[in-house]
Amino acid sequence: MKKPFSSKQRHLAFRAGKAPTPASDAASATTAAKDPTRRRRHLKNYRLWLWPYRGVLLLLFFLALFGAALDMVWPLAIKHIIDGILLASSPSPQKLTALGTFGLALISLLVLKQAIDSTRSYRTDILDSKVTVRLRRRLFERLLSLSLGDLAELKSGGIVSRLSSDVDSVSGLMQMALISPSVALVRIILTVVVLFYLNPRLAAAALLLIPPLAFISILWVRRVRPIYRSAHQERTDIDSGVSETFGGIRIVRAFQREHREERQHAVGRHSILRRWLFATRLELILQVVWGLLIPATSLLIVWYGGHLYLRGKAHIGDIFVFQIYSVLLLQPVWQIISSISSTQKSLAALERVFEVLEMPIDKPDSPDAIDAPNQVREIRFDHVSFAYRPDTPVIKDFDLTVKGGMTVALVGPSGAGKTTITDLVARFYDPTSGSILLNGIDLRRLRLKGYRRLLAVVQQETFLFDGTVRENIAYGLRDATDAMIEDAARRANAHGFIEQLPEKYQTMIGERGFRLSGGQKQRLSIARAILADPQILILDEATSNLDTESEQLIQASMTDLLKGRTTFVIAHRLSTVTHADRIVVLDEGQIREIGAHDQLMSQRGFYYDMVERQRQSFASLDEVLR
C-alpha cells in the first residue's frame, strides 16, 4: 500500500493546486463549474430563509443605525468643549458650569448608546439561535428523506459536520453578511459627510489612503474562501474515517491496524491545521496593514492639521475631532473587510448546507397519490428490471405473483439479487423498468408513508439503538403497552434472557446493542417486527445469528408469526425455508426455478444441486470438527 502523504507534503500540493481531490469535493467543483450562479442562488435561498424574521431584522438594523448616529454626535460635543469652552475667552466659572453640563450630557449619551448596543447584541443572539435551530431541524428532515445513494455519497462524517459546524457557521452569516456591512456602510457615509462639513481639506487628507487599501484588501480576502472550503471538505472526510474506524474496531484490532489509522487521522488533522494557518496568515497580513494605517492616518491628520492651523484654516478642535472620526471611519471600513473575510468561511458552509437542502427527496408522492390498502391480497412483479448503475442490471425481467398470506423464500447464490428484490418490495428503490403492483395498484401511486406502515423488516445485520430493551422493541409502535411488548418478546424467544438482565426491560443496551450477544440482538429485532404487526414481513437471514437451540424455538414461533402475513424470506441455509409456500430460485437476477420444496427436489434441478452441495458441506464440516 502506498505510504500516505505527510501533512506538509499535502499542504504544499494543495498550494500548488496538485492536491488529490476527494470524490465529494470533485463533485462540488464540477457542479460549481456547470453552474456559475450557484453561490448567488444559495444566498437568495438564504434570504428567503430569513424572510419570516424580517421584523426582527428591521429592528436590529434600526438599533444599529441609531447607535451609529449617536457615534457621530459625541465627537462634535468634544469639539465644542475644546473650541467653544476651553479655548473661549469667557470667565472660568462659566467654563466650569458649561463643562459640567456637557460632561453629564456626554455620559448620558454614552450610556444610551451602550444600552442600544447591548440590546441589539442580545436580540441578535436570540435570532441566531432561532435560525440555527430551524435550519438544523430542516436539514435533518431533508437528510432523513434523501435516497440511500445520496446518503452514501454524503458519508456519515459529512452528515454530522453539516448538522453541527456548518449550520453554526451559516447562522452567523446573517450578522456578518447583512447587518454588519450595511450598518458599517451607513457609518462610513455619515462620517465622511461630517468630516467634509467640518474641514474639506483635512477630510481629503484623512481619506487619502483608505479607498485604494480597501479595494486591495477585498481582492486579497477573496483568496481565503477556497482554502476554508477545502478545509471543511477534508474535515468531513476525516470524520467519515473516524466513524468507519470505530464502526469496524474489531477488524482494526484483529489486523493490528491501529498505528495506520492513527497516522492517517493525525496527518489529516495536521493538514487541516496547516490550511487554517495558511488562511490565517493571509488575513494577518491585512490586519497588520490596517493596524499600521490607523496611526499613519493619525500622524497625517496631526501634521496636515497643524499646517492648516498655523495658516489659520483649522481649529485645534478640528484636529482633535478628526483624530476621533478617523478611528470611527477606519473601524467600519475594516469591519466590512473583516465581514467579507468571515463571510468566506460561512459561504463555504452555506454551500454545503444548501446543497443538501436542494437535493431531491427520495420518492416524493405524486399529486394523485392514494392511500395504501389495509389488506394485502396480492403482490405482483410485472416484468421488473433494476440496475444500481446504468447498463449493469441486477434484476432482469422478473415476473412473480404472490398471493396475500403466502410465504415466499428467495434463494440462490450470493449476488443473485435476493436482497434487491426485498428492497424493491420495501420501496428502498424503484424498478428501472416494469412495475410492482399491490392489489393491482402500482406502488409508485401509493403514499410512501402509508405503504411502509404495512411493512416490517428483520435484516441479517441487526441494528439496535442506544436505549432500553423496551424502547428498541417498541420502536415501530411507540404507544405499545408493557403487555404487548412482553408478548412480542415471548414470541421471539427473547423474554427469557431479558428477565435475566440487570433492569430487565429497562436495561440500557448501549450503542448498536454492544452489551448483547449476536443472537440476543437478533431476537430483539424479531420482537420489534412482531410488535409492529405488519401485513408484509421481510426476513433477511433473520435467524442467521442464533444458536441451534434458539433457532429451533424461533422457527416454531414463526408459524404463528407468519400466519396471515405476506412474507418474503431470504435464506442461505436452505433447511430453514422448506416450509415456504413457494421457493423462488434466483441466479444472476433471473428466476431459475420456482415451486414448493418437495416439487423442486423432485425436479433434481438447480435447487436440488444447491441443497445437496450444502448437505455435503455441512457433512464435511462435521467430520473436520470431530
XYZ file of C-alpha atoms in Angstrom:
626
model
C 0.000 0.000 0.000
C 1.319 3.427 -0.901
C 2.532 5.375 2.101
C 0.253 8.381 2.797
C 1.483 11.925 2.225
C 2.746 13.813 5.240
C 0.676 16.840 6.204
C 3.429 19.135 4.893
C 3.511 17.376 1.512
C -0.285 17.514 1.271
C -0.258 21.228 2.118
C 2.421 22.017 -0.472
C 0.476 20.015 -3.062
C -2.670 21.955 -2.137
C -0.919 25.331 -2.548
C 0.471 24.187 -5.891
C -3.004 23.090 -6.995
C -1.938 19.440 -7.261
C -3.575 18.009 -4.178
C -5.685 14.872 -4.729
C -9.329 15.881 -4.676
C -11.852 13.798 -2.711
C -14.743 12.489 -4.774
C -17.281 14.595 -2.892
C -15.193 17.740 -3.328
C -14.664 16.954 -7.006
C -18.404 16.596 -7.458
C -18.925 20.001 -5.831
C -16.272 21.551 -8.054
C -17.896 20.070 -11.149
C -21.286 21.386 -10.092
C -19.818 24.824 -9.484
C -18.233 24.830 -12.937
C -21.532 23.924 -14.605
C -23.494 26.444 -12.539
C -21.516 29.693 -12.026
C -24.516 31.332 -10.356
C -24.712 28.675 -7.652
C -23.460 30.950 -4.871
C -25.961 33.668 -5.781
C -28.708 31.055 -5.757
C -27.670 29.874 -2.316
C -27.606 33.440 -0.995
C -31.042 34.068 -2.477
C -32.340 30.930 -0.777
C -30.787 32.115 2.466
C -32.553 35.481 2.176
C -35.828 33.646 1.614
C -34.998 31.551 4.660
C -34.639 34.758 6.743
C -37.849 36.318 5.400
C -40.007 35.152 8.362
C -37.650 37.103 10.635
C -37.815 40.337 8.641
C -39.456 42.241 11.512
C -36.665 41.410 13.935
C -34.050 42.159 11.263
C -35.551 45.592 10.689
C -35.493 46.256 14.430
C -31.835 45.200 14.642
C -30.978 47.364 11.640
C -32.771 50.359 13.179
C -30.950 49.918 16.501
C -27.640 49.662 14.676
C -28.347 52.845 12.702
C -29.401 54.674 15.859
C -26.165 53.606 17.553
C -24.183 54.767 14.512
C -25.926 58.153 14.599
C -25.055 58.565 18.289
C -21.412 57.830 17.426
C -21.475 60.897 15.190
C -22.676 63.193 17.997
C -20.199 62.835 20.849
C -17.062 63.830 18.845
C -18.860 67.055 17.854
C -19.614 67.639 21.530
C -15.918 67.233 22.331
C -15.035 69.729 19.572
C -17.441 72.210 21.157
C -15.858 71.632 24.582
C -12.384 72.350 23.179
C -13.138 75.252 20.816
C -16.269 76.677 22.417
C -15.473 76.275 26.111
C -11.820 75.572 26.905
C -10.293 77.921 24.270
C -13.040 80.564 24.542
C -12.413 83.915 26.232
C -15.324 83.629 28.729
C -14.701 83.599 32.537
C -13.584 80.379 34.229
C -16.769 79.853 36.405
C -18.899 79.865 33.250
C -16.496 77.412 31.619
C -16.766 75.047 34.600
C -20.563 75.177 34.534
C -20.691 74.548 30.772
C -18.065 71.819 31.080
C -20.114 70.020 33.766
C -23.308 70.293 31.730
C -21.664 68.923 28.577
C -19.939 66.191 30.608
C -23.253 64.954 32.022
C -24.825 65.095 28.566
C -21.941 63.068 27.120
C -22.191 60.462 29.886
C -25.938 60.124 29.286
C -25.283 59.804 25.561
C -22.690 57.068 26.053
C -24.953 55.172 28.489
C -27.798 55.317 25.964
C -25.524 54.069 23.188
C -24.254 51.195 25.350
C -27.827 50.204 26.211
C -28.757 50.198 22.498
C -25.683 48.143 21.557
C -26.332 45.614 24.345
C -29.984 45.255 23.349
C -29.018 44.745 19.713
C -26.376 42.167 20.635
C -28.817 40.222 22.821
C -31.578 40.248 20.212
C -29.069 39.164 17.552
C -28.014 36.186 19.684
C -31.670 35.178 20.106
C -32.302 35.456 16.368
C -29.143 33.456 15.590
C -30.331 30.715 17.928
C -33.770 30.573 16.307
C -32.306 30.436 12.800
C -29.824 27.748 13.854
C -32.491 25.537 15.440
C -34.856 25.902 12.467
C -32.125 25.356 9.877
C -30.714 22.313 11.673
C -34.193 20.822 12.005
C -34.984 21.363 8.315
C -31.602 19.935 7.305
C -32.157 16.863 9.474
C -35.604 16.359 7.934
C -34.142 16.588 4.424
C -31.356 14.143 5.268
C -33.924 11.645 6.536
C -35.807 11.889 3.243
C -32.825 11.513 0.878
C -32.240 8.413 -1.179
C -29.894 5.718 0.099
C -27.476 6.520 -2.728
C -27.295 10.225 -1.828
C -26.756 9.407 1.836
C -23.946 7.021 0.940
C -22.230 9.758 -1.079
C -22.514 12.256 1.777
C -20.954 9.748 4.206
C -21.711 9.672 7.920
C -18.957 12.178 8.743
C -20.249 14.607 6.123
C -23.754 14.359 7.542
C -22.576 15.084 11.091
C -20.367 18.026 10.063
C -23.200 19.627 8.094
C -25.590 19.289 11.016
C -23.109 20.693 13.535
C -20.294 23.022 12.471
C -21.701 24.014 9.069
C -25.079 25.068 10.455
C -23.348 27.035 13.242
C -21.252 28.868 10.631
C -24.287 29.648 8.496
C -26.207 31.095 11.452
C -23.593 33.864 11.859
C -23.858 34.789 8.185
C -26.873 37.000 8.866
C -24.844 39.291 11.133
C -21.669 39.185 9.039
C -23.171 39.467 5.562
C -26.286 41.582 6.176
C -26.354 43.692 9.309
C -22.668 44.499 9.926
C -21.757 45.587 6.369
C -24.968 47.605 5.958
C -24.505 49.465 9.214
C -20.788 49.922 8.549
C -21.568 51.469 5.157
C -24.009 53.925 6.766
C -21.379 54.815 9.403
C -18.839 55.471 6.667
C -21.231 57.748 4.778
C -22.179 59.684 7.920
C -18.543 60.060 8.987
C -17.409 61.266 5.559
C -20.251 63.815 5.436
C -19.343 65.168 8.881
C -15.617 65.312 8.034
C -16.193 67.312 4.845
C -18.638 69.547 6.705
C -16.003 70.366 9.332
C -12.996 70.820 7.053
C -12.880 69.622 3.427
C -9.088 69.832 3.124
C -8.414 67.885 6.289
C -11.103 65.367 5.280
C -9.403 64.779 1.921
C -6.092 64.142 3.701
C -7.713 61.731 6.162
C -9.348 59.759 3.330
C -6.303 59.679 1.066
C -5.107 56.118 1.819
C -8.369 54.378 2.645
C -10.084 53.713 -0.764
C -7.115 52.024 -2.530
C -6.269 49.948 0.550
C -9.903 48.895 0.953
C -10.102 47.768 -2.686
C -6.839 45.787 -2.461
C -7.984 44.225 0.832
C -11.269 42.997 -0.649
C -9.415 41.354 -3.542
C -6.983 39.790 -1.074
C -9.742 38.387 1.105
C -11.315 36.576 -1.872
C -8.301 34.245 -1.896
C -9.273 32.884 1.508
C -12.642 31.293 0.677
C -11.369 28.292 -1.363
C -8.979 27.460 1.484
C -11.786 27.322 4.027
C -13.973 25.226 1.731
C -11.149 22.750 1.199
C -10.558 22.551 4.961
C -14.289 21.923 5.541
C -14.271 19.103 2.988
C -11.157 17.466 4.402
C -12.650 17.592 7.886
C -15.727 15.797 6.517
C -13.543 13.043 5.085
C -11.682 12.664 8.379
C -14.928 12.476 10.359
C -16.158 9.780 7.984
C -12.921 7.886 8.503
C -13.333 8.077 12.277
C -16.856 6.665 12.005
C -15.602 3.797 9.852
C -12.650 3.093 12.155
C -14.725 2.744 15.290
C -17.558 1.024 13.445
C -15.076 -1.679 12.462
C -12.859 -1.509 15.546
C -12.773 -5.314 15.845
C -11.310 -5.627 12.340
C -8.828 -2.816 13.035
C -7.559 -4.581 16.136
C -7.664 -8.052 14.628
C -5.359 -6.948 11.784
C -3.276 -4.659 14.034
C -4.003 -1.546 12.014
C -4.224 0.869 14.963
C -0.985 2.627 14.013
C -2.086 3.094 10.394
C -5.461 4.533 11.412
C -3.796 6.786 13.996
C -1.320 8.056 11.405
C -3.998 8.735 8.818
C -6.067 10.655 11.355
C -3.062 12.673 12.557
C -1.945 13.522 9.001
C -5.468 14.622 8.103
C -5.829 16.811 11.195
C -2.408 18.375 10.664
C -3.290 19.040 7.027
C -6.449 20.872 8.090
C -4.460 22.843 10.668
C -1.920 23.888 8.029
C -4.689 25.144 5.748
C -6.347 27.098 8.540
C -2.993 28.624 9.493
C -2.336 29.443 5.838
C -5.675 31.285 5.643
C -4.938 32.969 8.972
C -1.576 34.219 7.666
C -3.305 35.753 4.663
C -5.770 37.503 6.965
C -2.970 38.542 9.328
C -1.278 40.489 6.513
C -4.412 42.589 6.215
C -4.615 43.096 9.955
C -1.021 44.337 10.041
C -1.607 46.740 7.149
C -4.746 48.151 8.726
C -3.092 48.232 12.124
C -0.401 50.486 10.649
C -2.969 52.567 8.778
C -4.624 53.892 11.940
C -1.504 55.533 13.469
C -0.356 56.620 9.986
C -3.666 58.397 9.429
C -3.449 59.988 12.881
C 0.069 61.300 12.136
C -1.102 62.639 8.775
C -4.018 64.443 10.410
C -1.772 65.994 13.085
C 0.858 67.052 10.531
C -1.510 68.441 7.935
C -3.957 69.770 10.551
C -1.102 71.610 12.304
C -0.072 73.075 8.962
C -3.641 74.343 8.393
C -3.891 75.635 11.985
C -0.728 77.677 11.593
C -2.206 79.171 8.422
C -5.459 79.954 10.245
C -7.525 77.454 8.209
C -8.309 74.990 11.008
C -9.022 74.921 14.736
C -7.403 72.836 17.443
C -10.798 71.186 17.985
C -10.824 70.204 14.307
C -7.529 68.332 14.650
C -8.715 66.573 17.818
C -12.112 65.612 16.483
C -10.600 64.431 13.181
C -8.459 62.017 15.178
C -11.639 60.533 16.672
C -13.516 60.466 13.377
C -10.591 58.803 11.599
C -10.849 55.920 14.062
C -14.630 55.875 13.669
C -14.112 55.793 9.898
C -11.461 53.087 9.812
C -13.447 50.829 12.128
C -16.433 50.353 9.770
C -14.135 50.057 6.738
C -12.195 47.293 8.471
C -15.491 45.852 9.681
C -16.649 45.486 6.066
C -13.380 43.843 5.056
C -13.434 41.601 8.130
C -17.062 40.719 7.375
C -16.070 39.712 3.861
C -13.304 37.530 5.308
C -15.616 35.927 7.868
C -18.325 35.583 5.243
C -15.954 33.475 3.143
C -15.902 30.875 5.945
C -19.667 30.986 6.253
C -20.227 30.846 2.480
C -18.282 27.596 2.287
C -20.576 26.178 4.978
C -23.650 27.766 3.341
C -22.981 25.973 0.070
C -22.589 22.638 1.824
C -25.838 23.088 3.778
C -27.956 24.310 0.869
C -26.521 21.677 -1.457
C -28.231 19.148 0.813
C -31.432 21.191 1.124
C -31.622 21.338 -2.680
C -31.209 17.582 -3.089
C -34.406 15.885 -4.265
C -36.208 13.843 -1.639
C -36.418 10.119 -2.151
C -39.589 9.026 -3.959
C -41.879 12.009 -3.365
C -45.584 11.239 -3.517
C -47.186 12.095 -6.847
C -50.019 14.676 -6.836
C -52.560 11.912 -7.482
C -51.104 9.500 -4.894
C -53.617 7.411 -2.954
C -53.600 5.727 0.447
C -52.288 2.196 0.693
C -54.905 -0.546 1.201
C -55.305 -2.046 4.653
C -55.164 -5.634 3.407
C -52.674 -7.292 1.073
C -54.475 -9.537 -1.390
C -51.716 -9.787 -3.971
C -48.222 -8.514 -4.795
C -47.272 -8.852 -8.429
C -43.933 -8.219 -10.119
C -44.649 -7.259 -13.731
C -41.522 -7.528 -15.919
C -39.383 -5.852 -13.250
C -35.787 -4.926 -14.055
C -33.430 -2.950 -11.867
C -29.859 -1.602 -12.037
C -27.875 0.287 -9.424
C -25.672 1.628 -12.218
C -26.648 2.174 -15.859
C -26.031 -0.790 -18.136
C -25.382 -3.100 -15.174
C -28.715 -4.829 -14.476
C -29.109 -6.677 -11.184
C -32.694 -7.869 -11.740
C -33.788 -8.823 -15.246
C -37.397 -9.188 -16.417
C -38.615 -10.540 -13.077
C -42.217 -11.858 -13.098
C -43.845 -13.183 -9.934
C -47.293 -13.178 -8.353
C -47.545 -13.562 -4.571
C -50.987 -14.069 -3.028
C -51.752 -12.425 0.282
C -50.662 -14.517 3.270
C -48.119 -16.548 1.295
C -44.555 -17.152 2.435
C -42.087 -16.780 -0.408
C -38.459 -17.848 0.043
C -35.789 -16.249 -2.129
C -32.742 -18.475 -2.526
C -29.731 -18.539 -4.782
C -26.013 -17.860 -4.841
C -24.531 -14.623 -3.489
C -25.187 -11.723 -5.837
C -28.225 -13.360 -7.385
C -30.456 -10.380 -6.427
C -32.321 -11.719 -3.384
C -31.854 -8.651 -1.171
C -32.519 -6.347 -4.123
C -35.937 -7.966 -4.607
C -36.880 -7.279 -0.972
C -35.501 -3.721 -1.242
C -37.834 -3.189 -4.184
C -40.746 -4.566 -2.162
C -39.891 -2.147 0.678
C -39.526 0.667 -1.900
C -36.000 1.483 -0.848
C -35.559 1.554 -4.611
C -37.993 1.674 -7.536
C -37.731 -0.594 -10.586
C -35.696 0.691 -13.505
C -38.397 -0.752 -15.748
C -41.576 -2.664 -15.138
C -43.711 -2.268 -12.028
C -44.611 -3.835 -8.686
C -48.348 -3.929 -8.044
C -50.135 -4.166 -4.684
C -53.724 -5.330 -5.186
C -53.333 -4.236 -8.804
C -52.030 -0.737 -7.910
C -48.505 0.354 -8.818
C -46.527 1.006 -5.622
C -45.411 4.352 -7.036
C -49.047 5.523 -6.936
C -49.313 4.863 -3.194
C -48.334 7.353 -0.494
C -44.969 6.110 0.709
C -45.523 6.562 4.451
C -48.856 4.795 4.298
C -47.393 1.901 2.333
C -44.450 1.431 4.677
C -46.824 1.146 7.611
C -47.687 -2.237 6.123
C -44.049 -3.357 6.326
C -41.615 -4.751 8.860
C -38.048 -5.788 8.096
C -35.678 -8.043 10.016
C -32.226 -7.819 8.491
C -29.195 -10.022 8.746
C -27.133 -7.117 10.093
C -29.168 -6.286 13.189
C -29.324 -2.609 14.108
C -30.380 -1.575 17.597
C -30.453 1.945 19.023
C -28.727 3.212 22.136
C -31.649 2.930 24.545
C -33.526 0.445 26.673
C -34.723 -3.001 25.658
C -38.283 -1.725 25.850
C -37.598 1.264 23.575
C -35.958 -0.929 20.934
C -38.803 -3.450 20.827
C -41.407 -0.667 20.701
C -39.538 1.345 18.042
C -42.149 0.599 15.378
C -45.127 1.048 17.724
C -44.426 3.837 20.207
C -47.743 3.580 22.067
C -47.321 -0.143 22.778
C -48.203 -1.297 26.289
C -45.873 -3.310 28.508
C -48.062 -6.365 27.997
C -47.808 -6.054 24.200
C -44.033 -5.662 24.383
C -43.632 -8.658 26.661
C -45.869 -10.770 24.419
C -43.751 -9.866 21.368
C -40.595 -10.754 23.300
C -42.017 -14.123 24.323
C -42.969 -14.972 20.739
C -39.441 -14.077 19.639
C -37.938 -16.209 22.420
C -36.361 -13.086 23.950
C -38.292 -12.812 27.209
C -36.086 -15.359 28.983
C -32.773 -13.554 28.571
C -34.420 -10.131 29.075
C -35.614 -11.214 32.527
C -32.019 -12.055 33.418
C -30.741 -8.559 32.538
C -29.977 -6.189 35.460
C -33.007 -3.947 34.877
C -34.941 -6.318 32.626
C -36.896 -4.355 30.001
C -35.420 -1.042 31.239
C -31.823 -2.186 30.726
C -29.711 0.119 28.549
C -28.185 -1.951 25.749
C -25.614 0.590 24.507
C -24.871 1.848 21.013
C -25.827 -0.791 18.419
C -26.651 -3.094 21.331
C -22.990 -3.842 22.094
C -23.882 -5.204 25.551
C -25.843 -8.075 23.955
C -24.740 -11.158 22.058
C -25.469 -11.514 18.337
C -28.310 -13.947 18.965
C -29.866 -11.708 21.621
C -29.769 -8.704 19.304
C -31.396 -10.725 16.533
C -34.215 -11.861 18.812
C -34.909 -8.253 19.855
C -35.058 -7.327 16.170
C -37.586 -10.117 15.555
C -39.637 -8.991 18.573
C -39.663 -5.466 17.118
C -41.094 -6.816 13.869
C -43.673 -8.973 15.677
C -44.926 -5.986 17.690
C -45.331 -3.875 14.545
C -47.903 -6.467 13.341
C -47.152 -5.902 9.629
C -49.085 -7.023 6.596
C -45.816 -7.579 4.707
C -42.871 -9.118 6.524
C -39.321 -9.252 5.143
C -36.882 -11.649 6.829
C -33.324 -11.286 5.535
C -31.408 -14.187 7.137
C -33.353 -13.365 10.302
C -32.103 -16.401 12.214
C -28.508 -16.346 11.000
C -27.056 -15.130 14.305
C -28.925 -17.593 16.521
C -27.559 -20.729 18.079
C -29.196 -24.029 17.091
C -31.487 -24.221 20.137
C -32.709 -20.629 19.832
C -33.179 -21.042 16.095
C -35.406 -24.058 16.599
C -37.509 -22.152 19.138
C -37.799 -19.189 16.792
C -38.738 -21.393 13.870
C -41.505 -22.904 15.986
C -42.908 -19.458 16.818
C -42.574 -18.353 13.194
C -45.550 -20.498 12.221
C -47.798 -18.279 14.326
C -45.943 -15.115 13.282
C -46.254 -15.743 9.541
C -49.928 -16.711 9.685
C -51.996 -14.238 7.669
C -48.945 -12.217 6.567
C -47.316 -11.946 3.183
C -43.709 -12.868 3.905
C -40.505 -12.698 1.897
C -37.713 -14.805 3.374
C -34.084 -14.664 2.296
C -32.053 -17.643 3.438
C -28.701 -19.176 2.650
C -29.329 -22.210 4.869
C -31.882 -23.929 2.688
C -33.107 -26.154 5.518
C -34.801 -23.113 7.060
C -37.161 -22.481 4.097
C -38.606 -25.926 3.458
C -41.895 -24.732 4.974
C -42.286 -21.860 2.460
C -45.374 -21.875 0.228
C -43.179 -21.044 -2.717
C -39.419 -21.060 -3.213
C -38.020 -18.746 -5.876
C -34.576 -19.783 -7.054
C -32.619 -16.806 -8.397
C -29.453 -16.795 -10.463
C -27.895 -13.633 -11.949
C -31.060 -11.625 -11.358
C -33.428 -14.033 -13.070
C -35.803 -16.749 -11.895
C -34.155 -20.104 -12.461
C -36.798 -22.278 -10.783
C -39.957 -21.770 -8.765
C -42.114 -24.108 -6.684
C -42.516 -25.798 -3.284
C -39.591 -27.616 -1.649
C -40.745 -31.131 -2.476
C -41.607 -30.153 -6.039
C -38.196 -28.593 -6.654
C -36.385 -31.533 -5.079
C -38.245 -33.961 -7.313
C -37.163 -32.000 -10.376
C -33.488 -32.552 -9.455
C -32.526 -29.224 -10.994
C -30.645 -26.148 -9.805
C -32.323 -26.057 -6.362
C -31.674 -29.779 -5.831
C -27.973 -29.246 -6.598
C -27.823 -26.348 -4.109
C -29.397 -28.450 -1.352
C -27.052 -31.389 -2.000
C -23.966 -29.178 -2.058
C -24.987 -27.599 1.227
C -25.602 -31.015 2.827
C -22.188 -32.221 1.707
C -20.558 -29.044 3.013
C -22.154 -29.451 6.450
C -21.227 -33.164 6.483
C -17.607 -32.350 5.639
C -17.538 -29.674 8.336
C -18.875 -32.155 10.922
C -16.105 -34.610 10.017
C -13.460 -31.927 10.402
C -14.842 -30.860 13.778
C -14.833 -34.445 15.010
